[in-house]
Amino acid sequence: SCLCAVEGDRPLVYGNIASMMRVIHAVDEHASQEEALAVFDATLREQLPAILEASAGRFALPYKYVCFMTFCITGAGMVDRLAVVGSWGVHTNRYMVEMVNATVAAFTGLPLIFAAMDFFAGRFLSLAGCREQAWLACGLFLVSVLAVVLFQTLEILSRMAFNLSGGPHGGLSSPGLLAYLVYCAIIALATLRIFSGRWQPWSKSPPLKKLHHRLGQEAAVVEQDSVICEPDGVSEEYN
């Protein structure tokens, strides 16, 4: 299903792919072209994501770009809320709490949601049809649950910290404030850990190790064959 700039080259491309799969012993040397292409497609789906992740990083967007997007969402809401401070039951203290929560959400909570969505979308790429749709639906449900738990916990702890349940003006509560700060620190450290690049379980994935091992063996065989096939004079010169 690849795209060819010149459609007439498709048989040549398919033939080269099939030949390569036979040479590296991914399929039997007498396998048909259709069988070789099927194994090639499955190999790409299983191994290419891990290779790209190890080469370019886990996420398509760096953390700072994710924050730009998320802050546009929460920042616009805060500017909109600023217009009704002092009216409609929105008091300064409550607005300040909402602004702090929005900042925490923009720089920690929403990037974590983005990371969770990226994780589910990038797993099991070999699935197709109904199984693929079921996996994506399951991932969407779990990410939604994570978002509800994450932000509802933030809202509850902020109410405890600033005692908003006692009235519109509220007041600080030492135990609640401590719990709020600890929670914010936990999700901030989790975000930093995930987006820093040091958290890379994909770098030790079995498909990537297997592919590296296979490529190493093939390179050694090709190098040995090239030495054997060289004229005696050239071979002695390199030795």
CSV table of C-alpha atoms in Angstrom, one decimal:
chain,number,residue,atom,x,y,z
A,1,SER,CA,0.0,0.0,0.0
A,2,CYS,CA,3.0,2.3,-0.4
A,3,LEU,CA,2.8,5.4,-2.6
A,4,CYS,CA,5.1,5.5,-5.6
A,5,ALA,CA,6.0,8.7,-7.4
A,6,VAL,CA,5.9,6.7,-10.6
A,7,GLU,CA,3.2,4.0,-10.5
A,8,GLY,CA,5.1,2.0,-13.0
A,9,ASP,CA,7.9,1.4,-10.5
A,10,ARG,CA,5.6,-0.4,-8.1
A,11,PRO,CA,6.4,-3.9,-9.4
A,12,LEU,CA,10.1,-3.1,-9.1
A,13,VAL,CA,9.7,-1.8,-5.5
A,14,TYR,CA,7.7,-4.8,-4.5
A,15,GLY,CA,10.2,-7.2,-6.1
A,16,ASN,CA,13.1,-5.5,-4.3
A,17,ILE,CA,11.3,-5.7,-1.0
A,18,ALA,CA,10.6,-9.4,-1.5
A,19,SER,CA,14.2,-10.1,-2.5
A,20,MET,CA,15.5,-8.3,0.6
A,21,MET,CA,13.1,-10.3,2.9
A,22,ARG,CA,14.4,-13.5,1.4
A,23,VAL,CA,18.1,-12.5,1.7
A,24,ILE,CA,17.8,-11.6,5.4
A,25,HIS,CA,15.9,-14.9,5.9
A,26,ALA,CA,12.8,-13.1,7.2
A,27,VAL,CA,10.9,-15.5,4.9
A,28,ASP,CA,11.7,-18.8,3.2
A,29,GLU,CA,13.8,-18.4,0.1
A,30,HIS,CA,11.0,-19.9,-1.9
A,31,ALA,CA,8.3,-17.7,-0.4
A,32,SER,CA,6.0,-15.8,-2.8
A,33,GLN,CA,6.1,-12.1,-3.2
A,34,GLU,CA,2.8,-11.7,-1.4
A,35,GLU,CA,4.1,-13.6,1.6
A,36,ALA,CA,7.3,-11.6,1.7
A,37,LEU,CA,5.3,-8.3,1.5
A,38,ALA,CA,3.0,-9.4,4.3
A,39,VAL,CA,5.9,-10.2,6.6
A,40,PHE,CA,7.5,-6.9,5.6
A,41,ASP,CA,4.4,-4.9,6.5
A,42,ALA,CA,4.1,-6.8,9.9
A,43,THR,CA,7.8,-6.2,10.6
A,44,LEU,CA,7.5,-2.5,10.0
A,45,ARG,CA,4.4,-2.2,12.2
A,46,GLU,CA,6.1,-4.0,15.0
A,47,GLN,CA,9.7,-2.7,14.9
A,48,LEU,CA,9.8,0.7,13.2
A,49,PRO,CA,8.0,2.6,16.0
A,50,ALA,CA,10.6,1.5,18.5
A,51,ILE,CA,13.4,2.4,16.2
A,52,LEU,CA,12.0,5.9,15.6
A,53,GLU,CA,11.3,6.4,19.3
A,54,ALA,CA,14.9,5.5,20.1
A,55,SER,CA,16.2,7.8,17.4
A,56,ALA,CA,14.0,10.9,17.7
A,57,GLY,CA,12.4,10.6,21.1
A,58,ARG,CA,9.2,9.4,22.5
A,59,PHE,CA,6.9,12.2,21.5
A,60,ALA,CA,6.2,13.9,18.2
A,61,LEU,CA,6.1,17.3,20.0
A,62,PRO,CA,8.6,18.5,22.6
A,63,TYR,CA,7.3,19.5,26.0
A,64,LYS,CA,7.6,23.3,25.3
A,65,TYR,CA,5.3,23.0,22.2
A,66,VAL,CA,2.8,20.9,24.2
A,67,CYS,CA,2.8,23.7,26.8
A,68,PHE,CA,2.2,26.3,24.2
A,69,MET,CA,-0.9,24.5,23.1
A,70,THR,CA,-2.3,23.7,26.5
A,71,PHE,CA,-1.7,27.2,27.8
A,72,CYS,CA,-3.7,28.6,24.9
A,73,ILE,CA,-6.6,26.6,26.2
A,74,THR,CA,-6.4,27.4,29.9
A,75,GLY,CA,-5.1,30.9,29.4
A,76,ALA,CA,-8.0,31.9,27.2
A,77,GLY,CA,-10.3,30.6,29.9
A,78,MET,CA,-8.6,32.6,32.6
A,79,VAL,CA,-8.8,35.8,30.6
A,80,ASP,CA,-12.4,35.2,30.0
A,81,ARG,CA,-13.0,34.6,33.7
A,82,LEU,CA,-11.2,37.8,34.5
A,83,ALA,CA,-14.0,39.8,33.0
A,84,VAL,CA,-16.5,38.6,35.6
A,85,VAL,CA,-14.3,38.9,38.7
A,86,GLY,CA,-16.4,40.6,41.4
A,87,SER,CA,-19.7,39.6,39.8
A,88,TRP,CA,-21.6,36.4,39.2
A,89,GLY,CA,-20.3,35.1,42.5
A,90,VAL,CA,-16.7,35.0,41.3
A,91,HIS,CA,-14.5,36.6,43.9
A,92,THR,CA,-10.8,37.5,43.8
A,93,ASN,CA,-9.7,34.6,46.0
A,94,ARG,CA,-11.6,32.1,44.0
A,95,TYR,CA,-10.3,33.5,40.7
A,96,MET,CA,-6.7,33.3,42.0
A,97,VAL,CA,-7.3,29.6,42.9
A,98,GLU,CA,-8.7,28.9,39.5
A,99,MET,CA,-5.7,30.7,37.9
A,100,VAL,CA,-3.3,28.5,39.9
A,101,ASN,CA,-5.2,25.4,38.9
A,102,ALA,CA,-5.2,26.4,35.3
A,103,THR,CA,-1.4,27.0,35.3
A,104,VAL,CA,-0.8,23.6,37.0
A,105,ALA,CA,-3.1,22.0,34.4
A,106,ALA,CA,-1.4,23.7,31.4
A,107,PHE,CA,2.2,22.8,32.4
A,108,THR,CA,1.7,19.4,34.1
A,109,GLY,CA,-1.8,17.9,33.9
A,110,LEU,CA,-2.6,18.4,30.2
A,111,PRO,CA,0.9,17.3,29.0
A,112,LEU,CA,0.3,14.1,31.0
A,113,ILE,CA,-3.0,13.6,29.2
A,114,PHE,CA,-1.2,14.2,25.9
A,115,ALA,CA,1.5,11.6,26.8
A,116,ALA,CA,-1.2,9.0,27.8
A,117,MET,CA,-3.0,9.6,24.5
A,118,ASP,CA,0.3,9.2,22.6
A,119,PHE,CA,1.1,6.0,24.4
A,120,PHE,CA,-2.2,4.3,23.6
A,121,ALA,CA,-2.2,5.5,20.0
A,122,GLY,CA,1.3,4.2,19.4
A,123,ARG,CA,0.8,0.7,20.9
A,124,PHE,CA,-0.1,-2.4,19.0
A,125,LEU,CA,0.2,-0.8,15.5
A,126,SER,CA,-0.1,-4.3,14.0
A,127,LEU,CA,-3.8,-4.4,14.9
A,128,ALA,CA,-6.3,-3.7,12.2
A,129,GLY,CA,-10.1,-3.6,11.7
A,130,CYS,CA,-12.3,-4.1,14.6
A,131,ARG,CA,-9.4,-4.9,17.0
A,132,GLU,CA,-7.8,-1.6,16.2
A,133,GLN,CA,-11.0,0.3,16.8
A,134,ALA,CA,-11.6,-1.5,20.0
A,135,TRP,CA,-8.1,-0.8,21.3
A,136,LEU,CA,-8.4,2.9,20.5
A,137,ALA,CA,-11.8,3.1,22.1
A,138,CYS,CA,-10.4,1.4,25.2
A,139,GLY,CA,-7.5,3.9,25.2
A,140,LEU,CA,-9.8,6.9,24.9
A,141,PHE,CA,-11.9,5.6,27.8
A,142,LEU,CA,-8.9,5.1,30.0
A,143,VAL,CA,-7.4,8.5,29.1
A,144,SER,CA,-10.8,10.1,29.9
A,145,VAL,CA,-10.9,8.4,33.3
A,146,LEU,CA,-7.3,9.6,34.0
A,147,ALA,CA,-8.3,13.2,33.0
A,148,VAL,CA,-11.3,13.2,35.3
A,149,VAL,CA,-9.4,11.7,38.3
A,150,LEU,CA,-6.4,14.1,37.7
A,151,PHE,CA,-8.4,17.3,37.5
A,152,GLN,CA,-11.1,16.5,40.0
A,153,THR,CA,-8.4,15.6,42.6
A,154,LEU,CA,-6.7,19.0,41.8
A,155,GLU,CA,-10.0,20.8,42.3
A,156,ILE,CA,-10.8,19.0,45.6
A,157,LEU,CA,-7.4,19.6,47.0
A,158,SER,CA,-7.4,23.3,46.0
A,159,ARG,CA,-10.8,23.7,47.8
A,160,MET,CA,-9.3,22.2,50.9
A,161,ALA,CA,-6.1,24.2,50.6
A,162,PHE,CA,-7.8,27.6,50.3
A,163,ASN,CA,-10.9,26.6,52.2
A,164,LEU,CA,-13.3,27.6,49.4
A,165,SER,CA,-16.0,25.4,50.8
A,166,GLY,CA,-16.3,27.7,53.8
A,167,GLY,CA,-17.3,30.7,51.8
A,168,PRO,CA,-16.5,32.7,48.6
A,169,HIS,CA,-13.5,34.4,50.1
A,170,GLY,CA,-12.1,31.3,51.8
A,171,GLY,CA,-8.8,31.2,53.7
A,172,LEU,CA,-5.7,29.1,53.9
A,173,SER,CA,-5.7,25.7,55.5
A,174,SER,CA,-2.2,24.4,56.4
A,175,PRO,CA,-3.0,20.6,56.0
A,176,GLY,CA,-4.9,21.2,52.8
A,177,LEU,CA,-2.2,23.5,51.4
A,178,LEU,CA,0.4,20.8,52.1
A,179,ALA,CA,-1.6,18.1,50.4
A,180,TYR,CA,-2.2,20.4,47.4
A,181,LEU,CA,1.5,21.2,47.1
A,182,VAL,CA,2.5,17.6,47.4
A,183,TYR,CA,0.0,16.6,44.7
A,184,CYS,CA,1.2,19.4,42.4
A,185,ALA,CA,4.8,18.3,43.0
A,186,ILE,CA,4.0,14.7,42.2
A,187,ILE,CA,2.4,15.4,38.8
A,188,ALA,CA,5.1,17.9,38.0
A,189,LEU,CA,7.9,15.3,38.7
A,190,ALA,CA,5.9,12.8,36.6
A,191,THR,CA,5.7,15.2,33.7
A,192,LEU,CA,9.4,16.1,34.0
A,193,ARG,CA,10.3,12.4,34.1
A,194,ILE,CA,8.3,11.5,31.0
A,195,PHE,CA,9.2,14.4,28.8
A,196,SER,CA,12.9,14.7,29.9
A,197,GLY,CA,13.9,11.7,27.7
A,198,ARG,CA,15.3,9.7,30.6
A,199,TRP,CA,12.2,7.6,30.8
A,200,GLN,CA,12.6,5.4,27.8
A,201,PRO,CA,11.3,1.9,28.3
A,202,TRP,CA,11.0,1.5,24.5
A,203,SER,CA,14.8,1.6,24.2
A,204,LYS,CA,15.0,-1.9,25.7
A,205,SER,CA,12.1,-3.3,23.7
A,206,PRO,CA,12.6,-6.9,22.4
A,207,PRO,CA,11.8,-6.0,18.8
A,208,LEU,CA,14.5,-3.4,18.7
A,209,LYS,CA,17.1,-5.7,20.3
A,210,LYS,CA,16.2,-8.4,17.9
A,211,LEU,CA,16.5,-6.1,14.9
A,212,HIS,CA,19.9,-4.8,16.1
A,213,HIS,CA,21.1,-8.4,16.6
A,214,ARG,CA,19.9,-9.4,13.1
A,215,LEU,CA,21.4,-6.4,11.4
A,216,GLY,CA,24.8,-7.0,13.2
A,217,GLN,CA,24.9,-10.6,12.0
A,218,GLU,CA,24.0,-9.6,8.4
A,219,ALA,CA,26.6,-6.9,8.4
A,220,ALA,CA,29.2,-9.4,9.5
A,221,VAL,CA,28.2,-11.9,6.8
A,222,VAL,CA,28.3,-9.2,4.1
A,223,GLU,CA,31.7,-8.0,5.2
A,224,GLN,CA,33.1,-11.6,5.3
A,225,ASP,CA,31.7,-12.3,1.8
A,226,SER,CA,33.2,-9.1,0.4
A,227,VAL,CA,36.6,-10.1,1.7
A,228,ILE,CA,36.4,-13.6,0.3
A,229,CYS,CA,35.3,-12.3,-3.1
A,230,GLU,CA,38.2,-9.7,-3.3
A,231,PRO,CA,41.3,-10.5,-5.4
A,232,ASP,CA,44.3,-11.8,-3.5
A,233,GLY,CA,46.2,-8.6,-3.8
A,234,VAL,CA,43.4,-6.4,-2.6
A,235,SER,CA,42.7,-8.8,0.3
A,236,GLU,CA,46.3,-8.8,1.4
A,237,GLU,CA,46.5,-5.1,1.2
A,238,TYR,CA,43.6,-4.6,3.6
A,239,ASN,CA,45.0,-7.3,6.0
